Short mmCIF file of C-alpha atoms in Angstrom, two decimals:
data_model
loop_
_atom_site.label_atom_id
_atom_site.label_comp_id
_atom_site.label_asym_id
_atom_site.label_seq_id
_atom_site.Cartn_x
_atom_site.Cartn_y
_atom_site.Cartn_z
CA UNK A 378 -22.01 0.36 4.58
CA UNK A 379 -20.52 1.79 7.75
CA UNK A 380 -16.89 2.65 8.28
CA UNK A 381 -15.41 3.92 11.54
CA UNK A 382 -12.58 6.38 11.09
CA UNK A 383 -10.22 6.26 14.03
CA UNK A 384 -9.98 9.98 14.56
CA UNK A 385 -11.54 12.96 16.32
CA UNK A 386 -10.14 15.25 13.68
CA UNK A 387 -13.24 16.70 12.07
CA UNK A 388 -11.17 17.88 9.08
CA UNK A 389 -10.07 14.33 8.35
CA UNK A 390 -13.62 13.02 8.75
CA UNK A 391 -14.92 15.70 6.39
CA UNK A 392 -12.25 14.96 3.79
CA UNK A 393 -12.77 11.21 3.95
CA UNK A 394 -16.59 11.48 3.79
CA UNK A 395 -16.23 13.81 0.81
CA UNK A 396 -13.92 11.38 -1.01
CA UNK A 397 -15.86 8.20 -0.20
CA UNK A 398 -19.14 9.82 -1.19
CA UNK A 399 -22.66 9.80 0.23
CA UNK A 400 -23.39 6.09 -0.34
CA UNK A 401 -21.40 5.12 2.74
CA UNK A 402 -21.60 6.41 6.28
CA UNK A 403 -18.38 7.51 7.86
CA UNK A 404 -18.40 7.50 11.65
CA UNK A 405 -15.84 9.11 13.91
CA UNK A 406 -14.56 8.41 17.38
CA UNK A 407 -16.80 11.18 18.65
CA UNK A 408 -19.76 8.88 17.85
CA UNK A 409 -18.38 6.33 20.33
CA UNK A 410 -16.43 8.47 22.78
CA UNK A 411 -13.32 6.38 22.38
CA UNK A 412 -10.50 8.74 21.62
CA UNK A 413 -8.82 9.45 24.92
CA UNK A 414 -7.65 5.89 25.39
CA UNK A 415 -5.67 5.59 22.17
CA UNK A 416 -1.93 5.87 22.64
CA UNK A 417 -0.14 6.46 19.37
CA UNK A 418 3.28 5.18 20.37
CA UNK A 419 4.24 3.50 17.08
CA UNK A 420 7.53 4.18 15.34
CA UNK A 421 6.06 4.45 11.86
CA UNK A 422 2.94 5.76 10.20
CA UNK A 423 1.99 2.13 9.66
CA UNK A 424 2.24 1.23 13.34
CA UNK A 425 0.22 4.23 14.44
CA UNK A 426 -2.45 3.65 11.79
CA UNK A 427 -2.77 0.03 12.97
CA UNK A 428 -2.95 1.01 16.65
CA UNK A 429 -5.88 3.32 15.87
CA UNK A 430 -7.78 1.00 13.55
CA UNK A 431 -7.37 -2.06 15.73
CA UNK A 432 -8.45 -0.21 18.85
CA UNK A 433 -11.64 0.97 17.17
CA UNK A 434 -12.51 -2.40 15.70
CA UNK A 435 -11.96 -4.15 19.00
CA UNK A 436 -14.16 -1.68 20.86
CA UNK A 437 -17.02 -1.59 18.34
CA UNK A 438 -16.79 -4.55 15.96
CA UNK A 439 -17.14 -2.10 13.10
CA UNK A 440 -14.57 -2.26 10.24
CA UNK A 441 -12.24 0.61 11.07
CA UNK A 442 -9.82 2.79 9.19
CA UNK A 443 -6.83 4.32 10.93
CA UNK A 444 -5.27 7.32 9.18
CA UNK A 445 -1.80 8.40 10.16
CA UNK A 446 -0.55 11.29 8.12
CA UNK A 447 2.24 13.79 8.18
CA UNK A 448 4.73 15.95 6.47
CA UNK A 449 8.12 14.55 5.60
CA UNK A 450 10.63 17.35 4.91
CA UNK A 451 13.71 16.39 2.97
CA UNK A 452 16.05 19.02 4.42
CA UNK A 453 14.96 18.04 7.94
CA UNK A 454 15.89 14.38 7.45
CA UNK A 455 12.25 13.41 7.28
CA UNK A 456 10.97 15.39 10.26
CA UNK A 457 8.35 16.16 11.47
CA UNK A 458 7.12 12.83 10.01
CA UNK A 459 5.12 10.82 12.53
CA UNK A 460 5.45 13.75 14.95
CA UNK A 461 3.73 16.18 12.56
CA UNK A 462 0.71 16.75 14.80
CA UNK A 463 2.80 17.25 17.94
CA UNK A 464 6.03 18.78 16.67
CA UNK A 465 5.87 21.81 18.93
CA UNK A 466 2.42 21.59 20.49
CA UNK A 467 -0.19 18.83 20.45
CA UNK A 468 -2.45 19.57 17.45
CA UNK A 469 -1.38 23.19 17.70
CA UNK A 470 -0.50 23.75 14.09
CA UNK A 471 0.41 27.39 14.44
CA UNK A 472 3.23 26.30 16.71
CA UNK A 473 4.05 23.20 14.67
CA UNK A 474 4.32 25.16 11.42
CA UNK A 475 6.35 27.90 13.10
CA UNK A 476 8.85 25.31 14.34
CA UNK A 477 9.23 23.83 10.88
CA UNK A 478 9.66 27.26 9.29
CA UNK A 479 12.24 28.19 11.92
CA UNK A 480 14.22 25.03 11.22
CA UNK A 481 13.94 25.67 7.47
CA UNK A 482 15.13 29.25 7.77
CA UNK A 483 17.64 29.93 4.99
CA UNK A 484 17.29 26.41 3.64
CA UNK A 485 17.28 26.20 -0.16
CA UNK A 486 15.89 22.67 -0.43
CA UNK A 487 12.16 23.12 0.22
CA UNK A 488 11.11 19.67 -0.94
CA UNK A 489 8.61 17.86 1.24
CA UNK A 490 6.16 15.02 0.95
CA UNK A 491 2.71 14.92 2.52
CA UNK A 492 2.00 11.29 3.39
CA UNK A 493 -1.02 9.28 4.46
CA UNK A 494 -0.88 5.70 5.60
CA UNK A 495 -4.26 4.02 6.09
CA UNK A 496 -4.73 0.82 7.98
CA UNK A 497 -8.04 -0.94 7.43
CA UNK A 498 -8.76 -3.43 10.19
CA UNK A 499 -11.60 -5.97 10.31
CA UNK A 500 -9.74 -8.65 12.30
CA UNK A 501 -7.10 -8.67 9.60
CA UNK A 502 -4.95 -5.72 8.67
CA UNK A 503 -4.49 -4.00 5.31
CA UNK A 504 -2.35 -0.98 4.47
CA UNK A 505 -2.69 1.74 1.84
CA UNK A 506 -0.53 4.73 0.99
CA UNK A 507 -0.93 8.10 -0.60
CA UNK A 508 1.85 10.60 -1.15
CA UNK A 509 2.07 14.11 -2.57
CA UNK A 510 5.39 15.76 -3.15
CA UNK A 511 5.64 19.54 -3.05
CA UNK A 512 7.47 22.42 -1.46
CA UNK A 513 7.35 24.30 1.81
CA UNK A 514 6.77 28.05 1.62
CA UNK A 515 8.38 30.58 3.96
CA UNK A 516 5.04 31.93 5.15
CA UNK A 517 1.53 30.68 5.72
CA UNK A 518 -0.95 31.29 2.93
CA UNK A 519 -4.63 30.34 2.79
CA UNK A 520 -7.45 29.68 5.21
CA UNK A 521 -8.79 26.25 4.21
CA UNK A 522 -7.69 22.76 5.22
CA UNK A 523 -5.72 21.97 8.35
CA UNK A 524 -2.30 20.99 9.63
CA UNK A 525 0.58 22.08 7.37
CA UNK A 526 -1.76 22.98 4.49
CA UNK A 527 -0.96 26.74 4.65
CA UNK A 528 2.74 26.21 3.87
CA UNK A 529 2.51 23.29 1.39
CA UNK A 530 2.33 23.82 -2.36
CA UNK A 531 1.80 20.48 -4.15
CA UNK A 532 3.79 19.63 -7.28
CA UNK A 533 2.17 20.97 -10.42
CA UNK A 534 0.22 23.65 -8.50
CA UNK A 535 1.04 27.24 -7.62
CA UNK A 536 -1.18 27.65 -4.54
CA UNK A 537 -1.11 25.93 -1.16
CA UNK A 538 -3.48 23.20 -0.04
CA UNK A 539 -4.97 25.86 2.26
CA UNK A 540 -5.82 28.09 -0.69
CA UNK A 541 -7.85 25.29 -2.31
CA UNK A 542 -11.45 24.46 -1.58
CA UNK A 543 -12.04 21.10 0.10
CA UNK A 544 -13.27 19.74 -3.26
CA UNK A 545 -10.17 20.89 -5.11
CA UNK A 546 -7.75 19.57 -2.48
CA UNK A 547 -9.64 16.29 -2.50
CA UNK A 548 -9.12 15.85 -6.21
CA UNK A 549 -5.34 15.59 -5.82
CA UNK A 550 -4.34 15.14 -2.21
CA UNK A 551 -2.22 12.45 -0.55
CA UNK A 552 -5.27 11.42 1.48
CA UNK A 553 -7.35 11.14 -1.70
CA UNK A 554 -4.76 8.83 -3.25
CA UNK A 555 -4.63 6.62 -0.17
CA UNK A 556 -8.41 6.30 -0.03
CA UNK A 557 -8.56 5.55 -3.76
CA UNK A 558 -6.02 2.79 -3.18
CA UNK A 559 -8.22 1.41 -0.42
CA UNK A 560 -11.35 1.59 -2.59
CA UNK A 561 -9.60 0.03 -5.58
CA UNK A 562 -8.37 -2.81 -3.39
CA UNK A 563 -11.82 -3.21 -1.92
CA UNK A 564 -13.30 -3.60 -5.41
CA UNK A 565 -11.14 -6.73 -5.72
CA UNK A 566 -11.14 -8.20 -2.25
CA UNK A 567 -14.43 -6.90 -0.79
CA UNK A 568 -12.77 -6.39 2.58
CA UNK A 569 -15.35 -3.75 3.48
CA UNK B 587 22.30 -1.89 -1.79
CA UNK B 588 21.27 -5.46 -1.13
CA UNK B 589 17.74 -6.72 -0.91
CA UNK B 590 16.73 -10.28 -0.06
CA UNK B 591 13.65 -11.51 -1.86
CA UNK B 592 11.88 -14.14 0.16
CA UNK B 593 11.35 -16.60 -2.67
CA UNK B 594 12.91 -19.51 -4.52
CA UNK B 595 10.85 -18.65 -7.57
CA UNK B 596 13.49 -17.74 -10.17
CA UNK B 597 10.82 -16.05 -12.35
CA UNK B 598 9.95 -13.67 -9.52
CA UNK B 599 13.62 -12.95 -8.85
CA UNK B 600 14.23 -12.27 -12.52
CA UNK B 601 11.22 -9.94 -12.78
CA UNK B 602 12.12 -8.06 -9.62
CA UNK B 603 15.79 -7.67 -10.59
CA UNK B 604 14.69 -6.45 -14.02
CA UNK B 605 12.34 -3.84 -12.50
CA UNK B 606 14.72 -2.63 -9.75
CA UNK B 607 17.58 -2.36 -12.21
CA UNK B 608 21.28 -3.19 -12.07
CA UNK B 609 22.25 -0.64 -9.38
CA UNK B 610 20.93 -2.93 -6.65
CA UNK B 611 21.65 -6.57 -5.93
CA UNK B 612 18.66 -8.81 -5.49
CA UNK B 613 19.34 -11.99 -3.55
CA UNK B 614 17.08 -14.98 -3.30
CA UNK B 615 16.47 -17.65 -0.70
CA UNK B 616 18.65 -19.97 -2.76
CA UNK B 617 21.61 -17.81 -1.75
CA UNK B 618 20.92 -18.66 1.88
CA UNK B 619 19.26 -22.06 1.69
CA UNK B 620 16.34 -20.90 3.78
CA UNK B 621 13.19 -21.77 1.90
CA UNK B 622 12.07 -25.10 3.25
CA UNK B 623 11.37 -23.77 6.71
CA UNK B 624 8.89 -21.09 5.67
CA UNK B 625 5.28 -22.00 6.34
CA UNK B 626 2.89 -19.74 4.48
CA UNK B 627 -0.15 -20.24 6.63
CA UNK B 628 -1.51 -16.66 6.55
CA UNK B 629 -5.10 -15.89 5.68
CA UNK B 630 -4.32 -12.95 3.39
CA UNK B 631 -1.65 -11.95 0.89
CA UNK B 632 -0.49 -9.46 3.52
CA UNK B 633 -0.01 -12.09 6.19
CA UNK B 634 1.90 -14.42 3.86
CA UNK B 635 4.10 -11.62 2.56
CA UNK B 636 4.95 -10.67 6.14
CA UNK B 637 5.69 -14.26 7.16
CA UNK B 638 8.19 -14.57 4.32
CA UNK B 639 9.89 -11.18 4.74
CA UNK B 640 10.15 -11.41 8.52
CA UNK B 641 11.59 -14.90 8.37
CA UNK B 642 14.31 -13.84 5.95
CA UNK B 643 15.23 -10.71 7.89
CA UNK B 644 15.42 -12.60 11.15
CA UNK B 645 17.67 -15.26 9.63
CA UNK B 646 20.05 -12.93 7.79
CA UNK B 647 19.70 -9.36 9.08
CA UNK B 648 19.30 -8.23 5.50
CA UNK B 649 16.30 -6.00 4.62
CA UNK B 650 13.87 -8.41 3.04
CA UNK B 651 10.97 -8.27 0.68
CA UNK B 652 8.19 -10.86 0.79
CA UNK B 653 6.08 -11.12 -2.35
CA UNK B 654 2.74 -12.84 -2.17
CA UNK B 655 0.86 -12.79 -5.43
CA UNK B 656 -2.11 -14.45 -7.02
CA UNK B 657 -5.07 -14.41 -9.30
CA UNK B 658 -8.42 -13.24 -7.96
CA UNK B 659 -11.23 -14.39 -10.23
CA UNK B 660 -14.50 -12.54 -9.87
CA UNK B 661 -16.81 -15.41 -10.97
CA UNK B 662 -15.04 -17.75 -8.52
CA UNK B 663 -15.68 -15.47 -5.55
CA UNK B 664 -12.04 -14.44 -5.42
CA UNK B 665 -10.45 -17.89 -5.79
CA UNK B 666 -7.77 -19.08 -6.26
CA UNK B 667 -6.49 -15.94 -4.43
CA UNK B 668 -3.89 -16.80 -1.80
CA UNK B 669 -4.06 -20.43 -2.96
CA UNK B 670 -3.03 -19.55 -6.53
CA UNK B 671 0.27 -21.47 -6.39
CA UNK B 672 -1.29 -24.57 -4.86
CA UNK B 673 -4.84 -24.60 -6.22
CA UNK B 674 -4.55 -28.12 -7.66
CA UNK B 675 -0.86 -28.97 -7.28
CA UNK B 676 1.91 -27.22 -5.43
CA UNK B 677 3.56 -24.86 -7.95
CA UNK B 678 2.17 -27.11 -10.68
CA UNK B 679 0.64 -24.45 -12.86
CA UNK B 680 -0.54 -26.76 -15.59
CA UNK B 681 -2.82 -28.38 -13.03
CA UNK B 682 -3.65 -25.08 -11.33
CA UNK B 683 -4.69 -23.43 -14.59
CA UNK B 684 -6.66 -26.48 -15.67
CA UNK B 685 -8.63 -26.41 -12.44
CA UNK B 686 -9.46 -22.71 -12.89
CA UNK B 687 -10.48 -23.27 -16.54
CA UNK B 688 -12.67 -26.21 -15.54
CA UNK B 689 -14.40 -24.12 -12.86
CA UNK B 690 -14.87 -21.29 -15.35
CA UNK B 691 -16.30 -23.56 -18.02
CA UNK B 692 -19.31 -21.83 -19.62
CA UNK B 693 -18.88 -18.81 -17.36
CA UNK B 694 -19.52 -15.47 -19.12
CA UNK B 695 -17.85 -13.27 -16.53
CA UNK B 696 -14.16 -13.69 -17.23
CA UNK B 697 -12.96 -10.74 -15.07
CA UNK B 698 -9.94 -11.38 -12.89
CA UNK B 699 -7.33 -9.39 -11.06
CA UNK B 700 -3.67 -10.32 -10.76
CA UNK B 701 -2.48 -9.04 -7.41
CA UNK B 702 0.87 -8.59 -5.69
CA UNK B 703 1.28 -7.64 -2.05
CA UNK B 704 4.82 -6.85 -0.99
CA UNK B 705 5.96 -6.72 2.60
CA UNK B 706 9.26 -4.97 3.21
CA UNK B 707 10.72 -5.90 6.59
CA UNK B 708 13.72 -4.37 8.28
CA UNK B 709 12.54 -4.80 11.88
CA UNK B 710 9.46 -2.75 10.97
CA UNK B 711 6.88 -3.78 8.38
CA UNK B 712 5.70 -1.91 5.32
CA UNK B 713 3.17 -3.03 2.70
CA UNK B 714 2.77 -2.21 -1.00
CA UNK B 715 0.25 -3.32 -3.59
CA UNK B 716 0.01 -3.72 -7.28
CA UNK B 717 -3.04 -4.84 -9.19
CA UNK B 718 -3.85 -5.55 -12.79
CA UNK B 719 -7.37 -6.27 -13.94
CA UNK B 720 -7.95 -8.36 -17.01
CA UNK B 721 -9.74 -11.41 -18.32
CA UNK B 722 -9.23 -15.16 -18.25
CA UNK B 723 -9.09 -16.93 -21.60
CA UNK B 724 -10.47 -20.39 -22.25
CA UNK B 725 -7.13 -21.81 -23.37
CA UNK B 726 -3.46 -21.28 -22.60
CA UNK B 727 -1.57 -19.05 -24.97
CA UNK B 728 2.10 -18.05 -24.92
CA UNK B 729 5.33 -19.44 -23.59
CA UNK B 730 6.82 -16.67 -21.44
CA UNK B 731 6.24 -15.77 -17.81
CA UNK B 732 4.96 -18.20 -15.20
CA UNK B 733 1.89 -19.04 -13.13
CA UNK B 734 -1.39 -18.01 -14.70
CA UNK B 735 0.28 -15.84 -17.32
CA UNK B 736 -0.82 -18.03 -20.30
CA UNK B 737 -4.56 -17.45 -19.60
CA UNK B 738 -4.45 -13.80 -18.45
CA UNK B 739 -5.00 -10.89 -20.83
CA UNK B 740 -4.46 -7.59 -19.01
CA UNK B 741 -6.88 -4.71 -19.58
CA UNK B 742 -5.96 -2.59 -22.59
CA UNK B 743 -3.98 -5.44 -24.19
CA UNK B 744 -4.98 -8.20 -26.60
CA UNK B 745 -2.32 -10.78 -25.76
CA UNK B 746 -1.62 -12.72 -22.61
CA UNK B 747 1.17 -11.97 -20.14
CA UNK B 748 2.77 -15.17 -21.46
CA UNK B 749 2.87 -13.79 -25.00
CA UNK B 750 4.85 -10.76 -23.80
CA UNK B 751 8.59 -10.58 -23.38
CA UNK B 752 9.78 -10.16 -19.77
CA UNK B 753 10.52 -6.50 -20.56
CA UNK B 754 7.05 -5.85 -21.94
CA UNK B 755 5.26 -7.56 -19.07
CA UNK B 756 7.43 -5.63 -16.64
CA UNK B 757 6.32 -2.32 -18.09
CA UNK B 758 2.72 -2.90 -17.04
CA UNK B 759 2.41 -5.76 -14.59
CA UNK B 760 0.87 -5.95 -11.15
CA UNK B 761 4.34 -6.80 -9.74
CA UNK B 762 5.85 -3.78 -11.51
CA UNK B 763 3.23 -1.50 -9.93
CA UNK B 764 3.86 -2.93 -6.44
CA UNK B 765 7.61 -2.50 -6.77
CA UNK B 766 7.21 1.04 -8.08
CA UNK B 767 5.07 1.77 -5.03
CA UNK B 768 7.85 0.40 -2.84
CA UNK B 769 10.51 2.43 -4.63
CA UNK B 770 8.41 5.62 -4.55
CA UNK B 771 7.88 5.18 -0.83
CA UNK B 772 11.57 4.48 -0.34
CA UNK B 773 12.44 7.76 -2.04
CA UNK B 774 10.57 9.49 0.78
CA UNK B 775 11.31 7.33 3.80
CA UNK B 776 14.66 5.76 2.89
CA UNK B 777 13.57 2.47 4.48
CA UNK B 778 16.01 0.59 2.27
#
């Protein structure tokens, strides 16, 4: 069964393919040259996930999954939140992380939550969540993953997402939980 | 904090108040005399939950929670699903259960899933799920609960929902899981 993931982010595609497994084919926007037209101007993760999924389904007719994810930092009142990928520079995570660390300078409360909202769209819309609480370090550590992974230590762990292999991150991550919720729901409702 | 639950179903209100706890006030449609105007003509649990929550928020300005729930029976191709409360008679669960049992007569596969989809609406929409797999009995057993509770034995249990006290059902139920998902999410995003 084919699923179109509404992203050009090869890290996201790789994570999702790894979680969903080899029985299903995950396609990306690159396979359809669609990305540049998507304008993510929603006010919530939900709205942005829907914008992406709906756009892809309407262009291709293939059931589509929009993933909007980000880092919600308690001491920053929830920022960067839906602006995670463009907090300082568009998909420039060196700059984005640096801005967060600067704003967190001297802050004792390091609590943060990595969040994924998925919207599955096949003419109707369905939403799934995954969250992982953890803490923000003062410096970047680790070479794997993407985004804020080098400064995020999930609860119950003592290394960052970026210090984990893809397989290890995918056992526990916010994105893993969201996709499991989607797959559990699909076992009942056969939406995909 | 006040939350308007888009239902007249006193069982649902009681369950939700019990799960959310005494720190928050749960209001029902009866407090605002709104119910008769809601037309649940969605094609999914999600659409119906949104219709209810949005209607209540727009009438009152109070953050509202729409609960659309039902029983998805595997051998019946997912029925009664969104038609659970009106499968044979509108909110007449003696008739509704009898129709399901009649259709399941002689059927070996008794697997079913009790599902809740919540839509929280405060001008923006958010969705939360809870599911409980189990099996359908051949006869009604137990006096508690409501809906299909007398014929549903949740996985890992050997009595029906209707044989459990409200407190015991609320420790494990599909509705409990959905509300916990809402409350977990609210801890991060403070939507309520």
